[in-house]
Short mmCIF file of N, CA and C in Angstrom, two decimals:
data_model
loop_
_atom_site.label_atom_id
_atom_site.label_comp_id
_atom_site.label_asym_id
_atom_site.label_seq_id
_atom_site.Cartn_x
_atom_site.Cartn_y
_atom_site.Cartn_z
N MET A 12 -16.85 18.58 -2.03
CA MET A 12 -16.53 18.99 -3.38
C MET A 12 -15.03 19.05 -3.58
N LYS A 13 -14.33 19.59 -2.54
CA LYS A 13 -12.87 19.72 -2.61
C LYS A 13 -12.22 18.34 -2.71
N ALA A 14 -12.76 17.37 -1.94
CA ALA A 14 -12.21 16.01 -1.98
C ALA A 14 -12.42 15.38 -3.36
N LEU A 15 -13.57 15.64 -3.97
CA LEU A 15 -13.86 15.11 -5.30
C LEU A 15 -12.90 15.71 -6.32
N THR A 16 -12.65 17.01 -6.21
CA THR A 16 -11.71 17.68 -7.12
C THR A 16 -10.31 17.08 -6.95
N SER A 17 -9.91 16.83 -5.72
CA SER A 17 -8.60 16.22 -5.46
C SER A 17 -8.51 14.84 -6.08
N LYS A 18 -9.58 14.06 -5.95
CA LYS A 18 -9.59 12.71 -6.51
C LYS A 18 -9.50 12.75 -8.03
N ILE A 19 -10.21 13.67 -8.63
CA ILE A 19 -10.17 13.80 -10.09
C ILE A 19 -8.77 14.18 -10.53
N ALA A 20 -8.14 15.10 -9.80
CA ALA A 20 -6.78 15.53 -10.15
C ALA A 20 -5.82 14.35 -10.03
N VAL A 21 -5.95 13.55 -8.98
CA VAL A 21 -5.09 12.39 -8.80
C VAL A 21 -5.31 11.38 -9.93
N LEU A 22 -6.57 11.15 -10.29
CA LEU A 22 -6.86 10.21 -11.38
C LEU A 22 -6.28 10.69 -12.71
N LEU A 23 -6.41 11.96 -12.99
CA LEU A 23 -5.84 12.50 -14.23
C LEU A 23 -4.32 12.39 -14.21
N PHE A 24 -3.73 12.62 -13.06
CA PHE A 24 -2.28 12.48 -12.92
C PHE A 24 -1.85 11.05 -13.19
N ILE A 25 -2.57 10.09 -12.66
CA ILE A 25 -2.24 8.67 -12.86
C ILE A 25 -2.41 8.28 -14.32
N ILE A 26 -3.47 8.73 -14.94
CA ILE A 26 -3.69 8.41 -16.35
C ILE A 26 -2.56 8.98 -17.19
N GLY A 27 -2.17 10.19 -16.90
CA GLY A 27 -1.06 10.79 -17.63
C GLY A 27 0.23 10.02 -17.43
N LEU A 28 0.47 9.61 -16.18
CA LEU A 28 1.67 8.84 -15.90
C LEU A 28 1.64 7.47 -16.55
N SER A 29 0.49 6.84 -16.55
CA SER A 29 0.40 5.52 -17.17
C SER A 29 0.65 5.60 -18.66
N THR A 30 0.21 6.68 -19.28
CA THR A 30 0.48 6.87 -20.71
C THR A 30 1.97 7.05 -20.95
N THR A 31 2.61 7.82 -20.10
CA THR A 31 4.05 8.04 -20.20
C THR A 31 4.80 6.73 -20.03
N PHE A 32 4.37 5.94 -19.06
CA PHE A 32 5.04 4.67 -18.79
C PHE A 32 4.96 3.72 -19.98
N SER A 33 3.87 3.73 -20.68
CA SER A 33 3.70 2.77 -21.77
C SER A 33 4.64 3.05 -22.94
N THR A 34 5.23 4.24 -23.00
CA THR A 34 6.11 4.58 -24.12
C THR A 34 7.56 4.19 -23.88
N TYR A 35 7.91 3.83 -22.69
CA TYR A 35 9.30 3.46 -22.39
C TYR A 35 9.61 2.06 -22.89
N GLY A 36 10.87 1.83 -23.19
CA GLY A 36 11.32 0.51 -23.63
C GLY A 36 11.40 -0.47 -22.47
N GLN A 37 11.64 -1.72 -22.81
CA GLN A 37 11.68 -2.78 -21.80
C GLN A 37 12.97 -2.78 -20.98
N GLY A 38 14.00 -2.08 -21.45
CA GLY A 38 15.31 -2.14 -20.83
C GLY A 38 15.42 -1.54 -19.45
N ARG A 39 14.49 -0.70 -19.06
CA ARG A 39 14.61 0.00 -17.78
C ARG A 39 13.49 -0.39 -16.81
N VAL A 40 13.26 -1.66 -16.68
CA VAL A 40 12.14 -2.14 -15.86
C VAL A 40 12.29 -1.72 -14.40
N LYS A 41 13.47 -1.96 -13.80
CA LYS A 41 13.66 -1.60 -12.40
C LYS A 41 13.48 -0.11 -12.17
N GLU A 42 14.01 0.67 -13.08
CA GLU A 42 13.89 2.12 -12.98
C GLU A 42 12.42 2.54 -13.04
N ARG A 43 11.67 1.92 -13.94
CA ARG A 43 10.25 2.24 -14.07
C ARG A 43 9.49 1.82 -12.81
N ILE A 44 9.83 0.66 -12.27
CA ILE A 44 9.16 0.20 -11.05
C ILE A 44 9.41 1.17 -9.91
N GLN A 45 10.66 1.60 -9.75
CA GLN A 45 10.99 2.55 -8.69
C GLN A 45 10.24 3.87 -8.89
N GLN A 46 10.19 4.31 -10.14
CA GLN A 46 9.48 5.55 -10.45
C GLN A 46 8.00 5.40 -10.15
N LYS A 47 7.43 4.27 -10.53
CA LYS A 47 6.00 4.04 -10.27
C LYS A 47 5.72 4.01 -8.76
N LYS A 48 6.61 3.38 -8.01
CA LYS A 48 6.45 3.35 -6.55
C LYS A 48 6.47 4.77 -5.98
N ALA A 49 7.39 5.59 -6.49
CA ALA A 49 7.48 6.97 -6.02
C ALA A 49 6.20 7.75 -6.37
N GLU A 50 5.67 7.50 -7.55
CA GLU A 50 4.44 8.17 -7.96
C GLU A 50 3.26 7.74 -7.10
N ILE A 51 3.19 6.46 -6.81
CA ILE A 51 2.11 5.96 -5.95
C ILE A 51 2.25 6.57 -4.56
N GLU A 52 3.48 6.68 -4.07
CA GLU A 52 3.69 7.27 -2.75
C GLU A 52 3.25 8.74 -2.75
N ALA A 53 3.54 9.46 -3.82
CA ALA A 53 3.11 10.86 -3.91
C ALA A 53 1.58 10.93 -3.93
N GLU A 54 0.96 10.02 -4.65
CA GLU A 54 -0.51 9.97 -4.69
C GLU A 54 -1.06 9.66 -3.30
N ARG A 55 -0.40 8.73 -2.61
CA ARG A 55 -0.84 8.35 -1.27
C ARG A 55 -0.80 9.57 -0.35
N ILE A 56 0.28 10.31 -0.41
CA ILE A 56 0.42 11.49 0.45
C ILE A 56 -0.68 12.49 0.15
N THR A 57 -0.91 12.76 -1.13
CA THR A 57 -1.96 13.70 -1.51
C THR A 57 -3.33 13.20 -1.05
N PHE A 58 -3.59 11.92 -1.29
CA PHE A 58 -4.88 11.33 -0.93
C PHE A 58 -5.11 11.38 0.58
N TYR A 59 -4.13 10.93 1.36
CA TYR A 59 -4.29 10.90 2.82
C TYR A 59 -4.40 12.32 3.38
N ASN A 60 -3.55 13.23 2.91
CA ASN A 60 -3.63 14.61 3.40
C ASN A 60 -5.01 15.19 3.16
N SER A 61 -5.56 14.92 1.98
CA SER A 61 -6.89 15.42 1.63
C SER A 61 -7.98 14.72 2.44
N THR A 62 -7.93 13.39 2.47
CA THR A 62 -8.97 12.61 3.15
C THR A 62 -8.98 12.87 4.66
N LEU A 63 -7.79 12.95 5.24
CA LEU A 63 -7.70 13.18 6.69
C LEU A 63 -7.74 14.66 7.05
N LYS A 64 -7.71 15.51 6.01
CA LYS A 64 -7.71 16.96 6.21
C LYS A 64 -6.57 17.39 7.15
N LEU A 65 -5.35 16.93 6.78
CA LEU A 65 -4.18 17.24 7.61
C LEU A 65 -3.70 18.66 7.36
N SER A 66 -3.42 19.35 8.45
CA SER A 66 -2.79 20.66 8.32
C SER A 66 -1.32 20.42 7.95
N GLN A 67 -0.61 21.46 7.58
CA GLN A 67 0.79 21.31 7.23
C GLN A 67 1.59 20.79 8.43
N GLU A 68 1.28 21.30 9.60
CA GLU A 68 1.98 20.87 10.82
C GLU A 68 1.71 19.38 11.11
N GLU A 69 0.45 18.99 10.99
CA GLU A 69 0.09 17.58 11.19
C GLU A 69 0.79 16.70 10.17
N SER A 70 0.77 17.13 8.93
CA SER A 70 1.39 16.37 7.85
C SER A 70 2.89 16.19 8.10
N ASP A 71 3.55 17.25 8.50
CA ASP A 71 4.99 17.19 8.77
C ASP A 71 5.33 16.21 9.89
N LYS A 72 4.45 16.09 10.87
CA LYS A 72 4.67 15.16 11.98
C LYS A 72 4.23 13.73 11.62
N PHE A 73 3.12 13.63 10.89
CA PHE A 73 2.51 12.33 10.59
C PHE A 73 3.36 11.48 9.64
N TRP A 74 3.84 12.06 8.53
CA TRP A 74 4.45 11.25 7.48
C TRP A 74 5.71 10.49 7.89
N PRO A 75 6.60 11.06 8.69
CA PRO A 75 7.74 10.24 9.12
C PRO A 75 7.30 9.03 9.97
N ILE A 76 6.29 9.22 10.79
CA ILE A 76 5.78 8.12 11.61
C ILE A 76 5.14 7.07 10.71
N TYR A 77 4.33 7.52 9.75
CA TYR A 77 3.64 6.58 8.85
C TYR A 77 4.65 5.79 8.01
N LYS A 78 5.66 6.46 7.51
CA LYS A 78 6.68 5.78 6.70
C LYS A 78 7.42 4.73 7.52
N ASP A 79 7.69 5.04 8.77
CA ASP A 79 8.31 4.06 9.67
C ASP A 79 7.38 2.86 9.86
N TYR A 80 6.10 3.13 10.04
CA TYR A 80 5.08 2.08 10.19
C TYR A 80 5.05 1.16 8.98
N VAL A 81 5.01 1.74 7.80
CA VAL A 81 4.96 0.95 6.56
C VAL A 81 6.23 0.11 6.41
N GLN A 82 7.38 0.69 6.73
CA GLN A 82 8.64 -0.05 6.62
C GLN A 82 8.66 -1.23 7.60
N LYS A 83 8.16 -1.03 8.79
CA LYS A 83 8.13 -2.12 9.77
C LYS A 83 7.14 -3.22 9.34
N GLN A 84 6.04 -2.83 8.70
CA GLN A 84 5.12 -3.83 8.16
C GLN A 84 5.83 -4.67 7.10
N LYS A 85 6.56 -4.00 6.21
CA LYS A 85 7.30 -4.71 5.16
C LYS A 85 8.32 -5.67 5.77
N ASP A 86 8.99 -5.22 6.81
CA ASP A 86 10.00 -6.06 7.47
C ASP A 86 9.37 -7.31 8.07
N VAL A 87 8.21 -7.14 8.71
CA VAL A 87 7.51 -8.29 9.30
C VAL A 87 7.15 -9.29 8.21
N ARG A 88 6.59 -8.81 7.12
CA ARG A 88 6.19 -9.70 6.03
C ARG A 88 7.39 -10.37 5.38
N LYS A 89 8.45 -9.61 5.18
CA LYS A 89 9.66 -10.15 4.55
C LYS A 89 10.28 -11.25 5.40
N ASN A 90 10.38 -11.01 6.69
CA ASN A 90 10.94 -12.02 7.60
C ASN A 90 10.06 -13.26 7.65
N ALA A 91 8.77 -13.07 7.59
CA ALA A 91 7.85 -14.21 7.60
C ALA A 91 8.01 -15.03 6.33
N MET A 92 8.16 -14.37 5.22
CA MET A 92 8.32 -15.08 3.94
C MET A 92 9.60 -15.91 3.93
N LYS A 93 10.65 -15.37 4.51
CA LYS A 93 11.92 -16.10 4.57
C LYS A 93 11.74 -17.41 5.34
N SER A 94 11.01 -17.35 6.43
CA SER A 94 10.88 -18.52 7.30
C SER A 94 10.02 -19.63 6.70
N VAL A 95 9.11 -19.29 5.80
CA VAL A 95 8.22 -20.31 5.24
C VAL A 95 8.33 -20.42 3.72
N LYS A 96 9.37 -19.85 3.14
CA LYS A 96 9.50 -19.84 1.68
C LYS A 96 9.44 -21.25 1.09
N SER A 97 10.13 -22.19 1.69
CA SER A 97 10.13 -23.55 1.14
C SER A 97 8.74 -24.20 1.23
N LEU A 98 7.97 -23.81 2.24
CA LEU A 98 6.62 -24.37 2.39
C LEU A 98 5.62 -23.72 1.44
N LYS A 99 5.81 -22.45 1.11
CA LYS A 99 4.89 -21.73 0.23
C LYS A 99 4.92 -22.29 -1.19
N ASP A 100 6.05 -22.90 -1.57
CA ASP A 100 6.18 -23.43 -2.93
C ASP A 100 5.44 -24.76 -3.11
N LYS A 101 5.04 -25.36 -2.02
CA LYS A 101 4.35 -26.65 -2.10
C LYS A 101 2.84 -26.45 -2.12
N SER A 102 2.15 -27.35 -2.79
CA SER A 102 0.68 -27.31 -2.74
C SER A 102 0.23 -27.91 -1.40
N ALA A 103 -1.00 -27.69 -1.05
CA ALA A 103 -1.54 -28.18 0.22
C ALA A 103 -1.41 -29.70 0.32
N GLU A 104 -1.57 -30.38 -0.82
CA GLU A 104 -1.49 -31.85 -0.82
C GLU A 104 -0.07 -32.35 -0.58
N GLU A 105 0.91 -31.56 -0.94
CA GLU A 105 2.31 -31.96 -0.79
C GLU A 105 2.85 -31.74 0.62
N LEU A 106 2.15 -30.94 1.41
CA LEU A 106 2.63 -30.63 2.76
C LEU A 106 2.40 -31.79 3.71
N THR A 107 3.38 -32.03 4.58
CA THR A 107 3.17 -32.98 5.66
C THR A 107 2.29 -32.30 6.71
N LYS A 108 1.78 -33.07 7.65
CA LYS A 108 0.97 -32.47 8.72
C LYS A 108 1.78 -31.43 9.49
N GLU A 109 3.03 -31.76 9.75
CA GLU A 109 3.90 -30.84 10.50
C GLU A 109 4.13 -29.55 9.71
N GLU A 110 4.40 -29.67 8.40
CA GLU A 110 4.63 -28.50 7.57
C GLU A 110 3.37 -27.64 7.48
N ALA A 111 2.23 -28.28 7.33
CA ALA A 111 0.96 -27.54 7.26
C ALA A 111 0.73 -26.78 8.56
N GLY A 112 1.01 -27.45 9.67
CA GLY A 112 0.88 -26.79 10.98
C GLY A 112 1.84 -25.62 11.11
N ASP A 113 3.07 -25.80 10.64
CA ASP A 113 4.07 -24.73 10.70
C ASP A 113 3.63 -23.54 9.85
N LEU A 114 3.07 -23.83 8.70
CA LEU A 114 2.62 -22.77 7.80
C LEU A 114 1.48 -21.97 8.44
N ILE A 115 0.55 -22.66 9.03
CA ILE A 115 -0.58 -21.99 9.69
C ILE A 115 -0.10 -21.17 10.88
N LYS A 116 0.81 -21.75 11.67
CA LYS A 116 1.37 -21.01 12.81
C LYS A 116 2.10 -19.76 12.33
N ALA A 117 2.83 -19.87 11.24
CA ALA A 117 3.57 -18.72 10.71
C ALA A 117 2.60 -17.63 10.26
N GLU A 118 1.51 -18.02 9.63
CA GLU A 118 0.51 -17.04 9.19
C GLU A 118 -0.11 -16.33 10.39
N PHE A 119 -0.43 -17.08 11.44
CA PHE A 119 -0.97 -16.47 12.66
C PHE A 119 0.06 -15.54 13.28
N SER A 120 1.30 -15.96 13.27
CA SER A 120 2.36 -15.14 13.84
C SER A 120 2.51 -13.81 13.11
N VAL A 121 2.44 -13.85 11.79
CA VAL A 121 2.53 -12.63 11.00
C VAL A 121 1.34 -11.72 11.31
N LYS A 122 0.16 -12.29 11.32
CA LYS A 122 -1.04 -11.49 11.62
C LYS A 122 -0.94 -10.86 13.00
N GLN A 123 -0.45 -11.62 13.98
CA GLN A 123 -0.31 -11.09 15.33
C GLN A 123 0.75 -9.99 15.38
N SER A 124 1.86 -10.21 14.69
CA SER A 124 2.91 -9.19 14.65
C SER A 124 2.41 -7.90 14.01
N LEU A 125 1.64 -8.04 12.94
CA LEU A 125 1.09 -6.85 12.28
C LEU A 125 0.06 -6.14 13.17
N LEU A 126 -0.73 -6.93 13.89
CA LEU A 126 -1.70 -6.33 14.82
C LEU A 126 -0.97 -5.60 15.95
N ASP A 127 0.06 -6.23 16.50
CA ASP A 127 0.85 -5.58 17.56
C ASP A 127 1.48 -4.28 17.06
N LEU A 128 1.97 -4.33 15.84
CA LEU A 128 2.58 -3.15 15.23
C LEU A 128 1.54 -2.04 15.06
N GLU A 129 0.36 -2.42 14.61
CA GLU A 129 -0.71 -1.44 14.43
C GLU A 129 -1.09 -0.80 15.77
N LYS A 130 -1.19 -1.61 16.81
CA LYS A 130 -1.50 -1.07 18.14
C LYS A 130 -0.43 -0.08 18.60
N GLU A 131 0.82 -0.45 18.37
CA GLU A 131 1.95 0.42 18.76
C GLU A 131 1.88 1.76 18.02
N PHE A 132 1.58 1.68 16.73
CA PHE A 132 1.60 2.90 15.93
C PHE A 132 0.35 3.75 16.11
N VAL A 133 -0.75 3.19 16.54
CA VAL A 133 -1.92 4.01 16.84
C VAL A 133 -1.53 5.04 17.91
N VAL A 134 -0.77 4.60 18.89
CA VAL A 134 -0.30 5.50 19.95
C VAL A 134 0.64 6.55 19.36
N LYS A 135 1.56 6.12 18.50
CA LYS A 135 2.51 7.06 17.88
C LYS A 135 1.79 8.06 16.97
N PHE A 136 0.80 7.59 16.22
CA PHE A 136 0.07 8.49 15.33
C PHE A 136 -0.61 9.60 16.11
N GLN A 137 -1.05 9.29 17.33
CA GLN A 137 -1.75 10.28 18.14
C GLN A 137 -0.84 11.42 18.58
N THR A 138 0.47 11.25 18.44
CA THR A 138 1.38 12.36 18.74
C THR A 138 1.38 13.38 17.60
N ALA A 139 0.86 12.99 16.45
CA ALA A 139 0.86 13.86 15.28
C ALA A 139 -0.54 14.32 14.88
N ILE A 140 -1.53 13.42 15.03
CA ILE A 140 -2.89 13.73 14.61
C ILE A 140 -3.88 13.29 15.69
N SER A 141 -5.09 13.77 15.60
CA SER A 141 -6.12 13.44 16.59
C SER A 141 -6.54 11.98 16.48
N ILE A 142 -7.13 11.46 17.52
CA ILE A 142 -7.62 10.07 17.53
C ILE A 142 -8.70 9.89 16.47
N GLN A 143 -9.49 10.92 16.19
CA GLN A 143 -10.50 10.82 15.15
C GLN A 143 -9.86 10.62 13.78
N LYS A 144 -8.76 11.31 13.55
CA LYS A 144 -8.05 11.16 12.27
C LYS A 144 -7.33 9.81 12.22
N VAL A 145 -6.87 9.33 13.35
CA VAL A 145 -6.25 8.00 13.39
C VAL A 145 -7.31 6.96 13.01
N ALA A 146 -8.52 7.12 13.55
CA ALA A 146 -9.61 6.19 13.21
C ALA A 146 -9.94 6.26 11.73
N LYS A 147 -9.89 7.44 11.16
CA LYS A 147 -10.21 7.62 9.74
C LYS A 147 -9.07 7.12 8.85
N LEU A 148 -7.87 6.99 9.41
CA LEU A 148 -6.71 6.54 8.63
C LEU A 148 -6.94 5.17 8.03
N LYS A 149 -7.46 4.23 8.79
CA LYS A 149 -7.71 2.88 8.27
C LYS A 149 -8.67 2.93 7.09
N GLN A 150 -9.69 3.75 7.20
CA GLN A 150 -10.64 3.91 6.09
C GLN A 150 -9.93 4.49 4.87
N ALA A 151 -9.06 5.46 5.10
CA ALA A 151 -8.33 6.08 4.00
C ALA A 151 -7.40 5.07 3.33
N GLU A 152 -6.75 4.23 4.13
CA GLU A 152 -5.87 3.19 3.57
C GLU A 152 -6.67 2.25 2.68
N ASN A 153 -7.80 1.79 3.18
CA ASN A 153 -8.65 0.88 2.39
C ASN A 153 -9.18 1.55 1.13
N GLN A 154 -9.60 2.79 1.26
CA GLN A 154 -10.13 3.52 0.11
C GLN A 154 -9.04 3.73 -0.94
N PHE A 155 -7.83 4.05 -0.50
CA PHE A 155 -6.72 4.27 -1.43
C PHE A 155 -6.38 2.97 -2.16
N LYS A 156 -6.35 1.87 -1.44
CA LYS A 156 -6.08 0.57 -2.07
C LYS A 156 -7.13 0.25 -3.13
N LYS A 157 -8.40 0.50 -2.80
CA LYS A 157 -9.48 0.26 -3.77
C LYS A 157 -9.30 1.11 -5.01
N GLU A 158 -8.91 2.36 -4.82
CA GLU A 158 -8.68 3.26 -5.95
C GLU A 158 -7.54 2.73 -6.83
N LEU A 159 -6.46 2.24 -6.21
CA LEU A 159 -5.34 1.70 -6.97
C LEU A 159 -5.76 0.47 -7.78
N VAL A 160 -6.52 -0.41 -7.16
CA VAL A 160 -7.00 -1.61 -7.85
C VAL A 160 -7.90 -1.22 -9.01
N LYS A 161 -8.78 -0.28 -8.77
CA LYS A 161 -9.71 0.19 -9.82
C LYS A 161 -8.92 0.75 -10.99
N LYS A 162 -7.93 1.59 -10.72
CA LYS A 162 -7.11 2.17 -11.78
C LYS A 162 -6.35 1.11 -12.54
N ALA A 163 -5.83 0.13 -11.81
CA ALA A 163 -5.08 -0.95 -12.46
C ALA A 163 -5.99 -1.75 -13.39
N ARG A 164 -7.20 -2.02 -12.94
CA ARG A 164 -8.16 -2.75 -13.78
C ARG A 164 -8.53 -1.94 -15.02
N GLU A 165 -8.75 -0.64 -14.83
CA GLU A 165 -9.08 0.22 -15.96
C GLU A 165 -7.93 0.26 -16.96
N LYS A 166 -6.72 0.35 -16.44
CA LYS A 166 -5.54 0.40 -17.31
C LYS A 166 -5.38 -0.91 -18.06
N LYS A 167 -5.61 -2.03 -17.39
CA LYS A 167 -5.52 -3.34 -18.04
C LYS A 167 -6.58 -3.46 -19.13
N LYS A 168 -7.79 -3.04 -18.81
CA LYS A 168 -8.89 -3.09 -19.78
C LYS A 168 -8.55 -2.24 -20.99
N GLU A 169 -8.01 -1.07 -20.75
CA GLU A 169 -7.62 -0.17 -21.83
C GLU A 169 -6.53 -0.78 -22.70
N ARG A 170 -5.55 -1.40 -22.08
CA ARG A 170 -4.48 -2.06 -22.84
C ARG A 170 -5.03 -3.21 -23.68
N MET A 171 -5.95 -3.96 -23.12
CA MET A 171 -6.54 -5.09 -23.86
C MET A 171 -7.34 -4.57 -25.06
N GLU A 172 -8.06 -3.49 -24.87
CA GLU A 172 -8.84 -2.92 -25.96
C GLU A 172 -7.93 -2.35 -27.05
N ASN A 173 -6.82 -1.78 -26.66
CA ASN A 173 -5.87 -1.22 -27.62
C ASN A 173 -5.11 -2.31 -28.39
N ASN A 174 -5.01 -3.50 -27.81
CA ASN A 174 -4.30 -4.60 -28.46
C ASN A 174 -5.18 -5.35 -29.47
N ARG A 175 -6.44 -5.03 -29.52
CA ARG A 175 -7.35 -5.73 -30.43
C ARG A 175 -7.16 -5.32 -31.83
#
């Protein structure tokens, strides 16, 4: 029941924020994006703390490790994009055999790097939370992503209905 109440509170918070966002002018796009990212991060913290049932002590230890993990994931993806940027702009038909092979190898490399990173951080997470909570973390990540997609779809649908 407590988790459901937390989810409802988060949803109401997002709806309120989305309404606020729609009233701003177009001139501050970067500022709005940064603000939205911060809001999503706050929602993530609330959602994970609730879903994983983190104590204050666990939360204080967990979040710096998790933020480091997320930053390293971003770095891996960013570096991978740099290396294949010219190939990503081409359609499959435009790629030479060598380029197609390079693109596939790069994708495997990114996946392997992310898997290695995940393995490394599972050990680090265990310094802050129990292995059971580490196992539940992946579920929480997936559930949070689904919630974000659902909210985005609802917001898009609402905007489309309001534009009619």
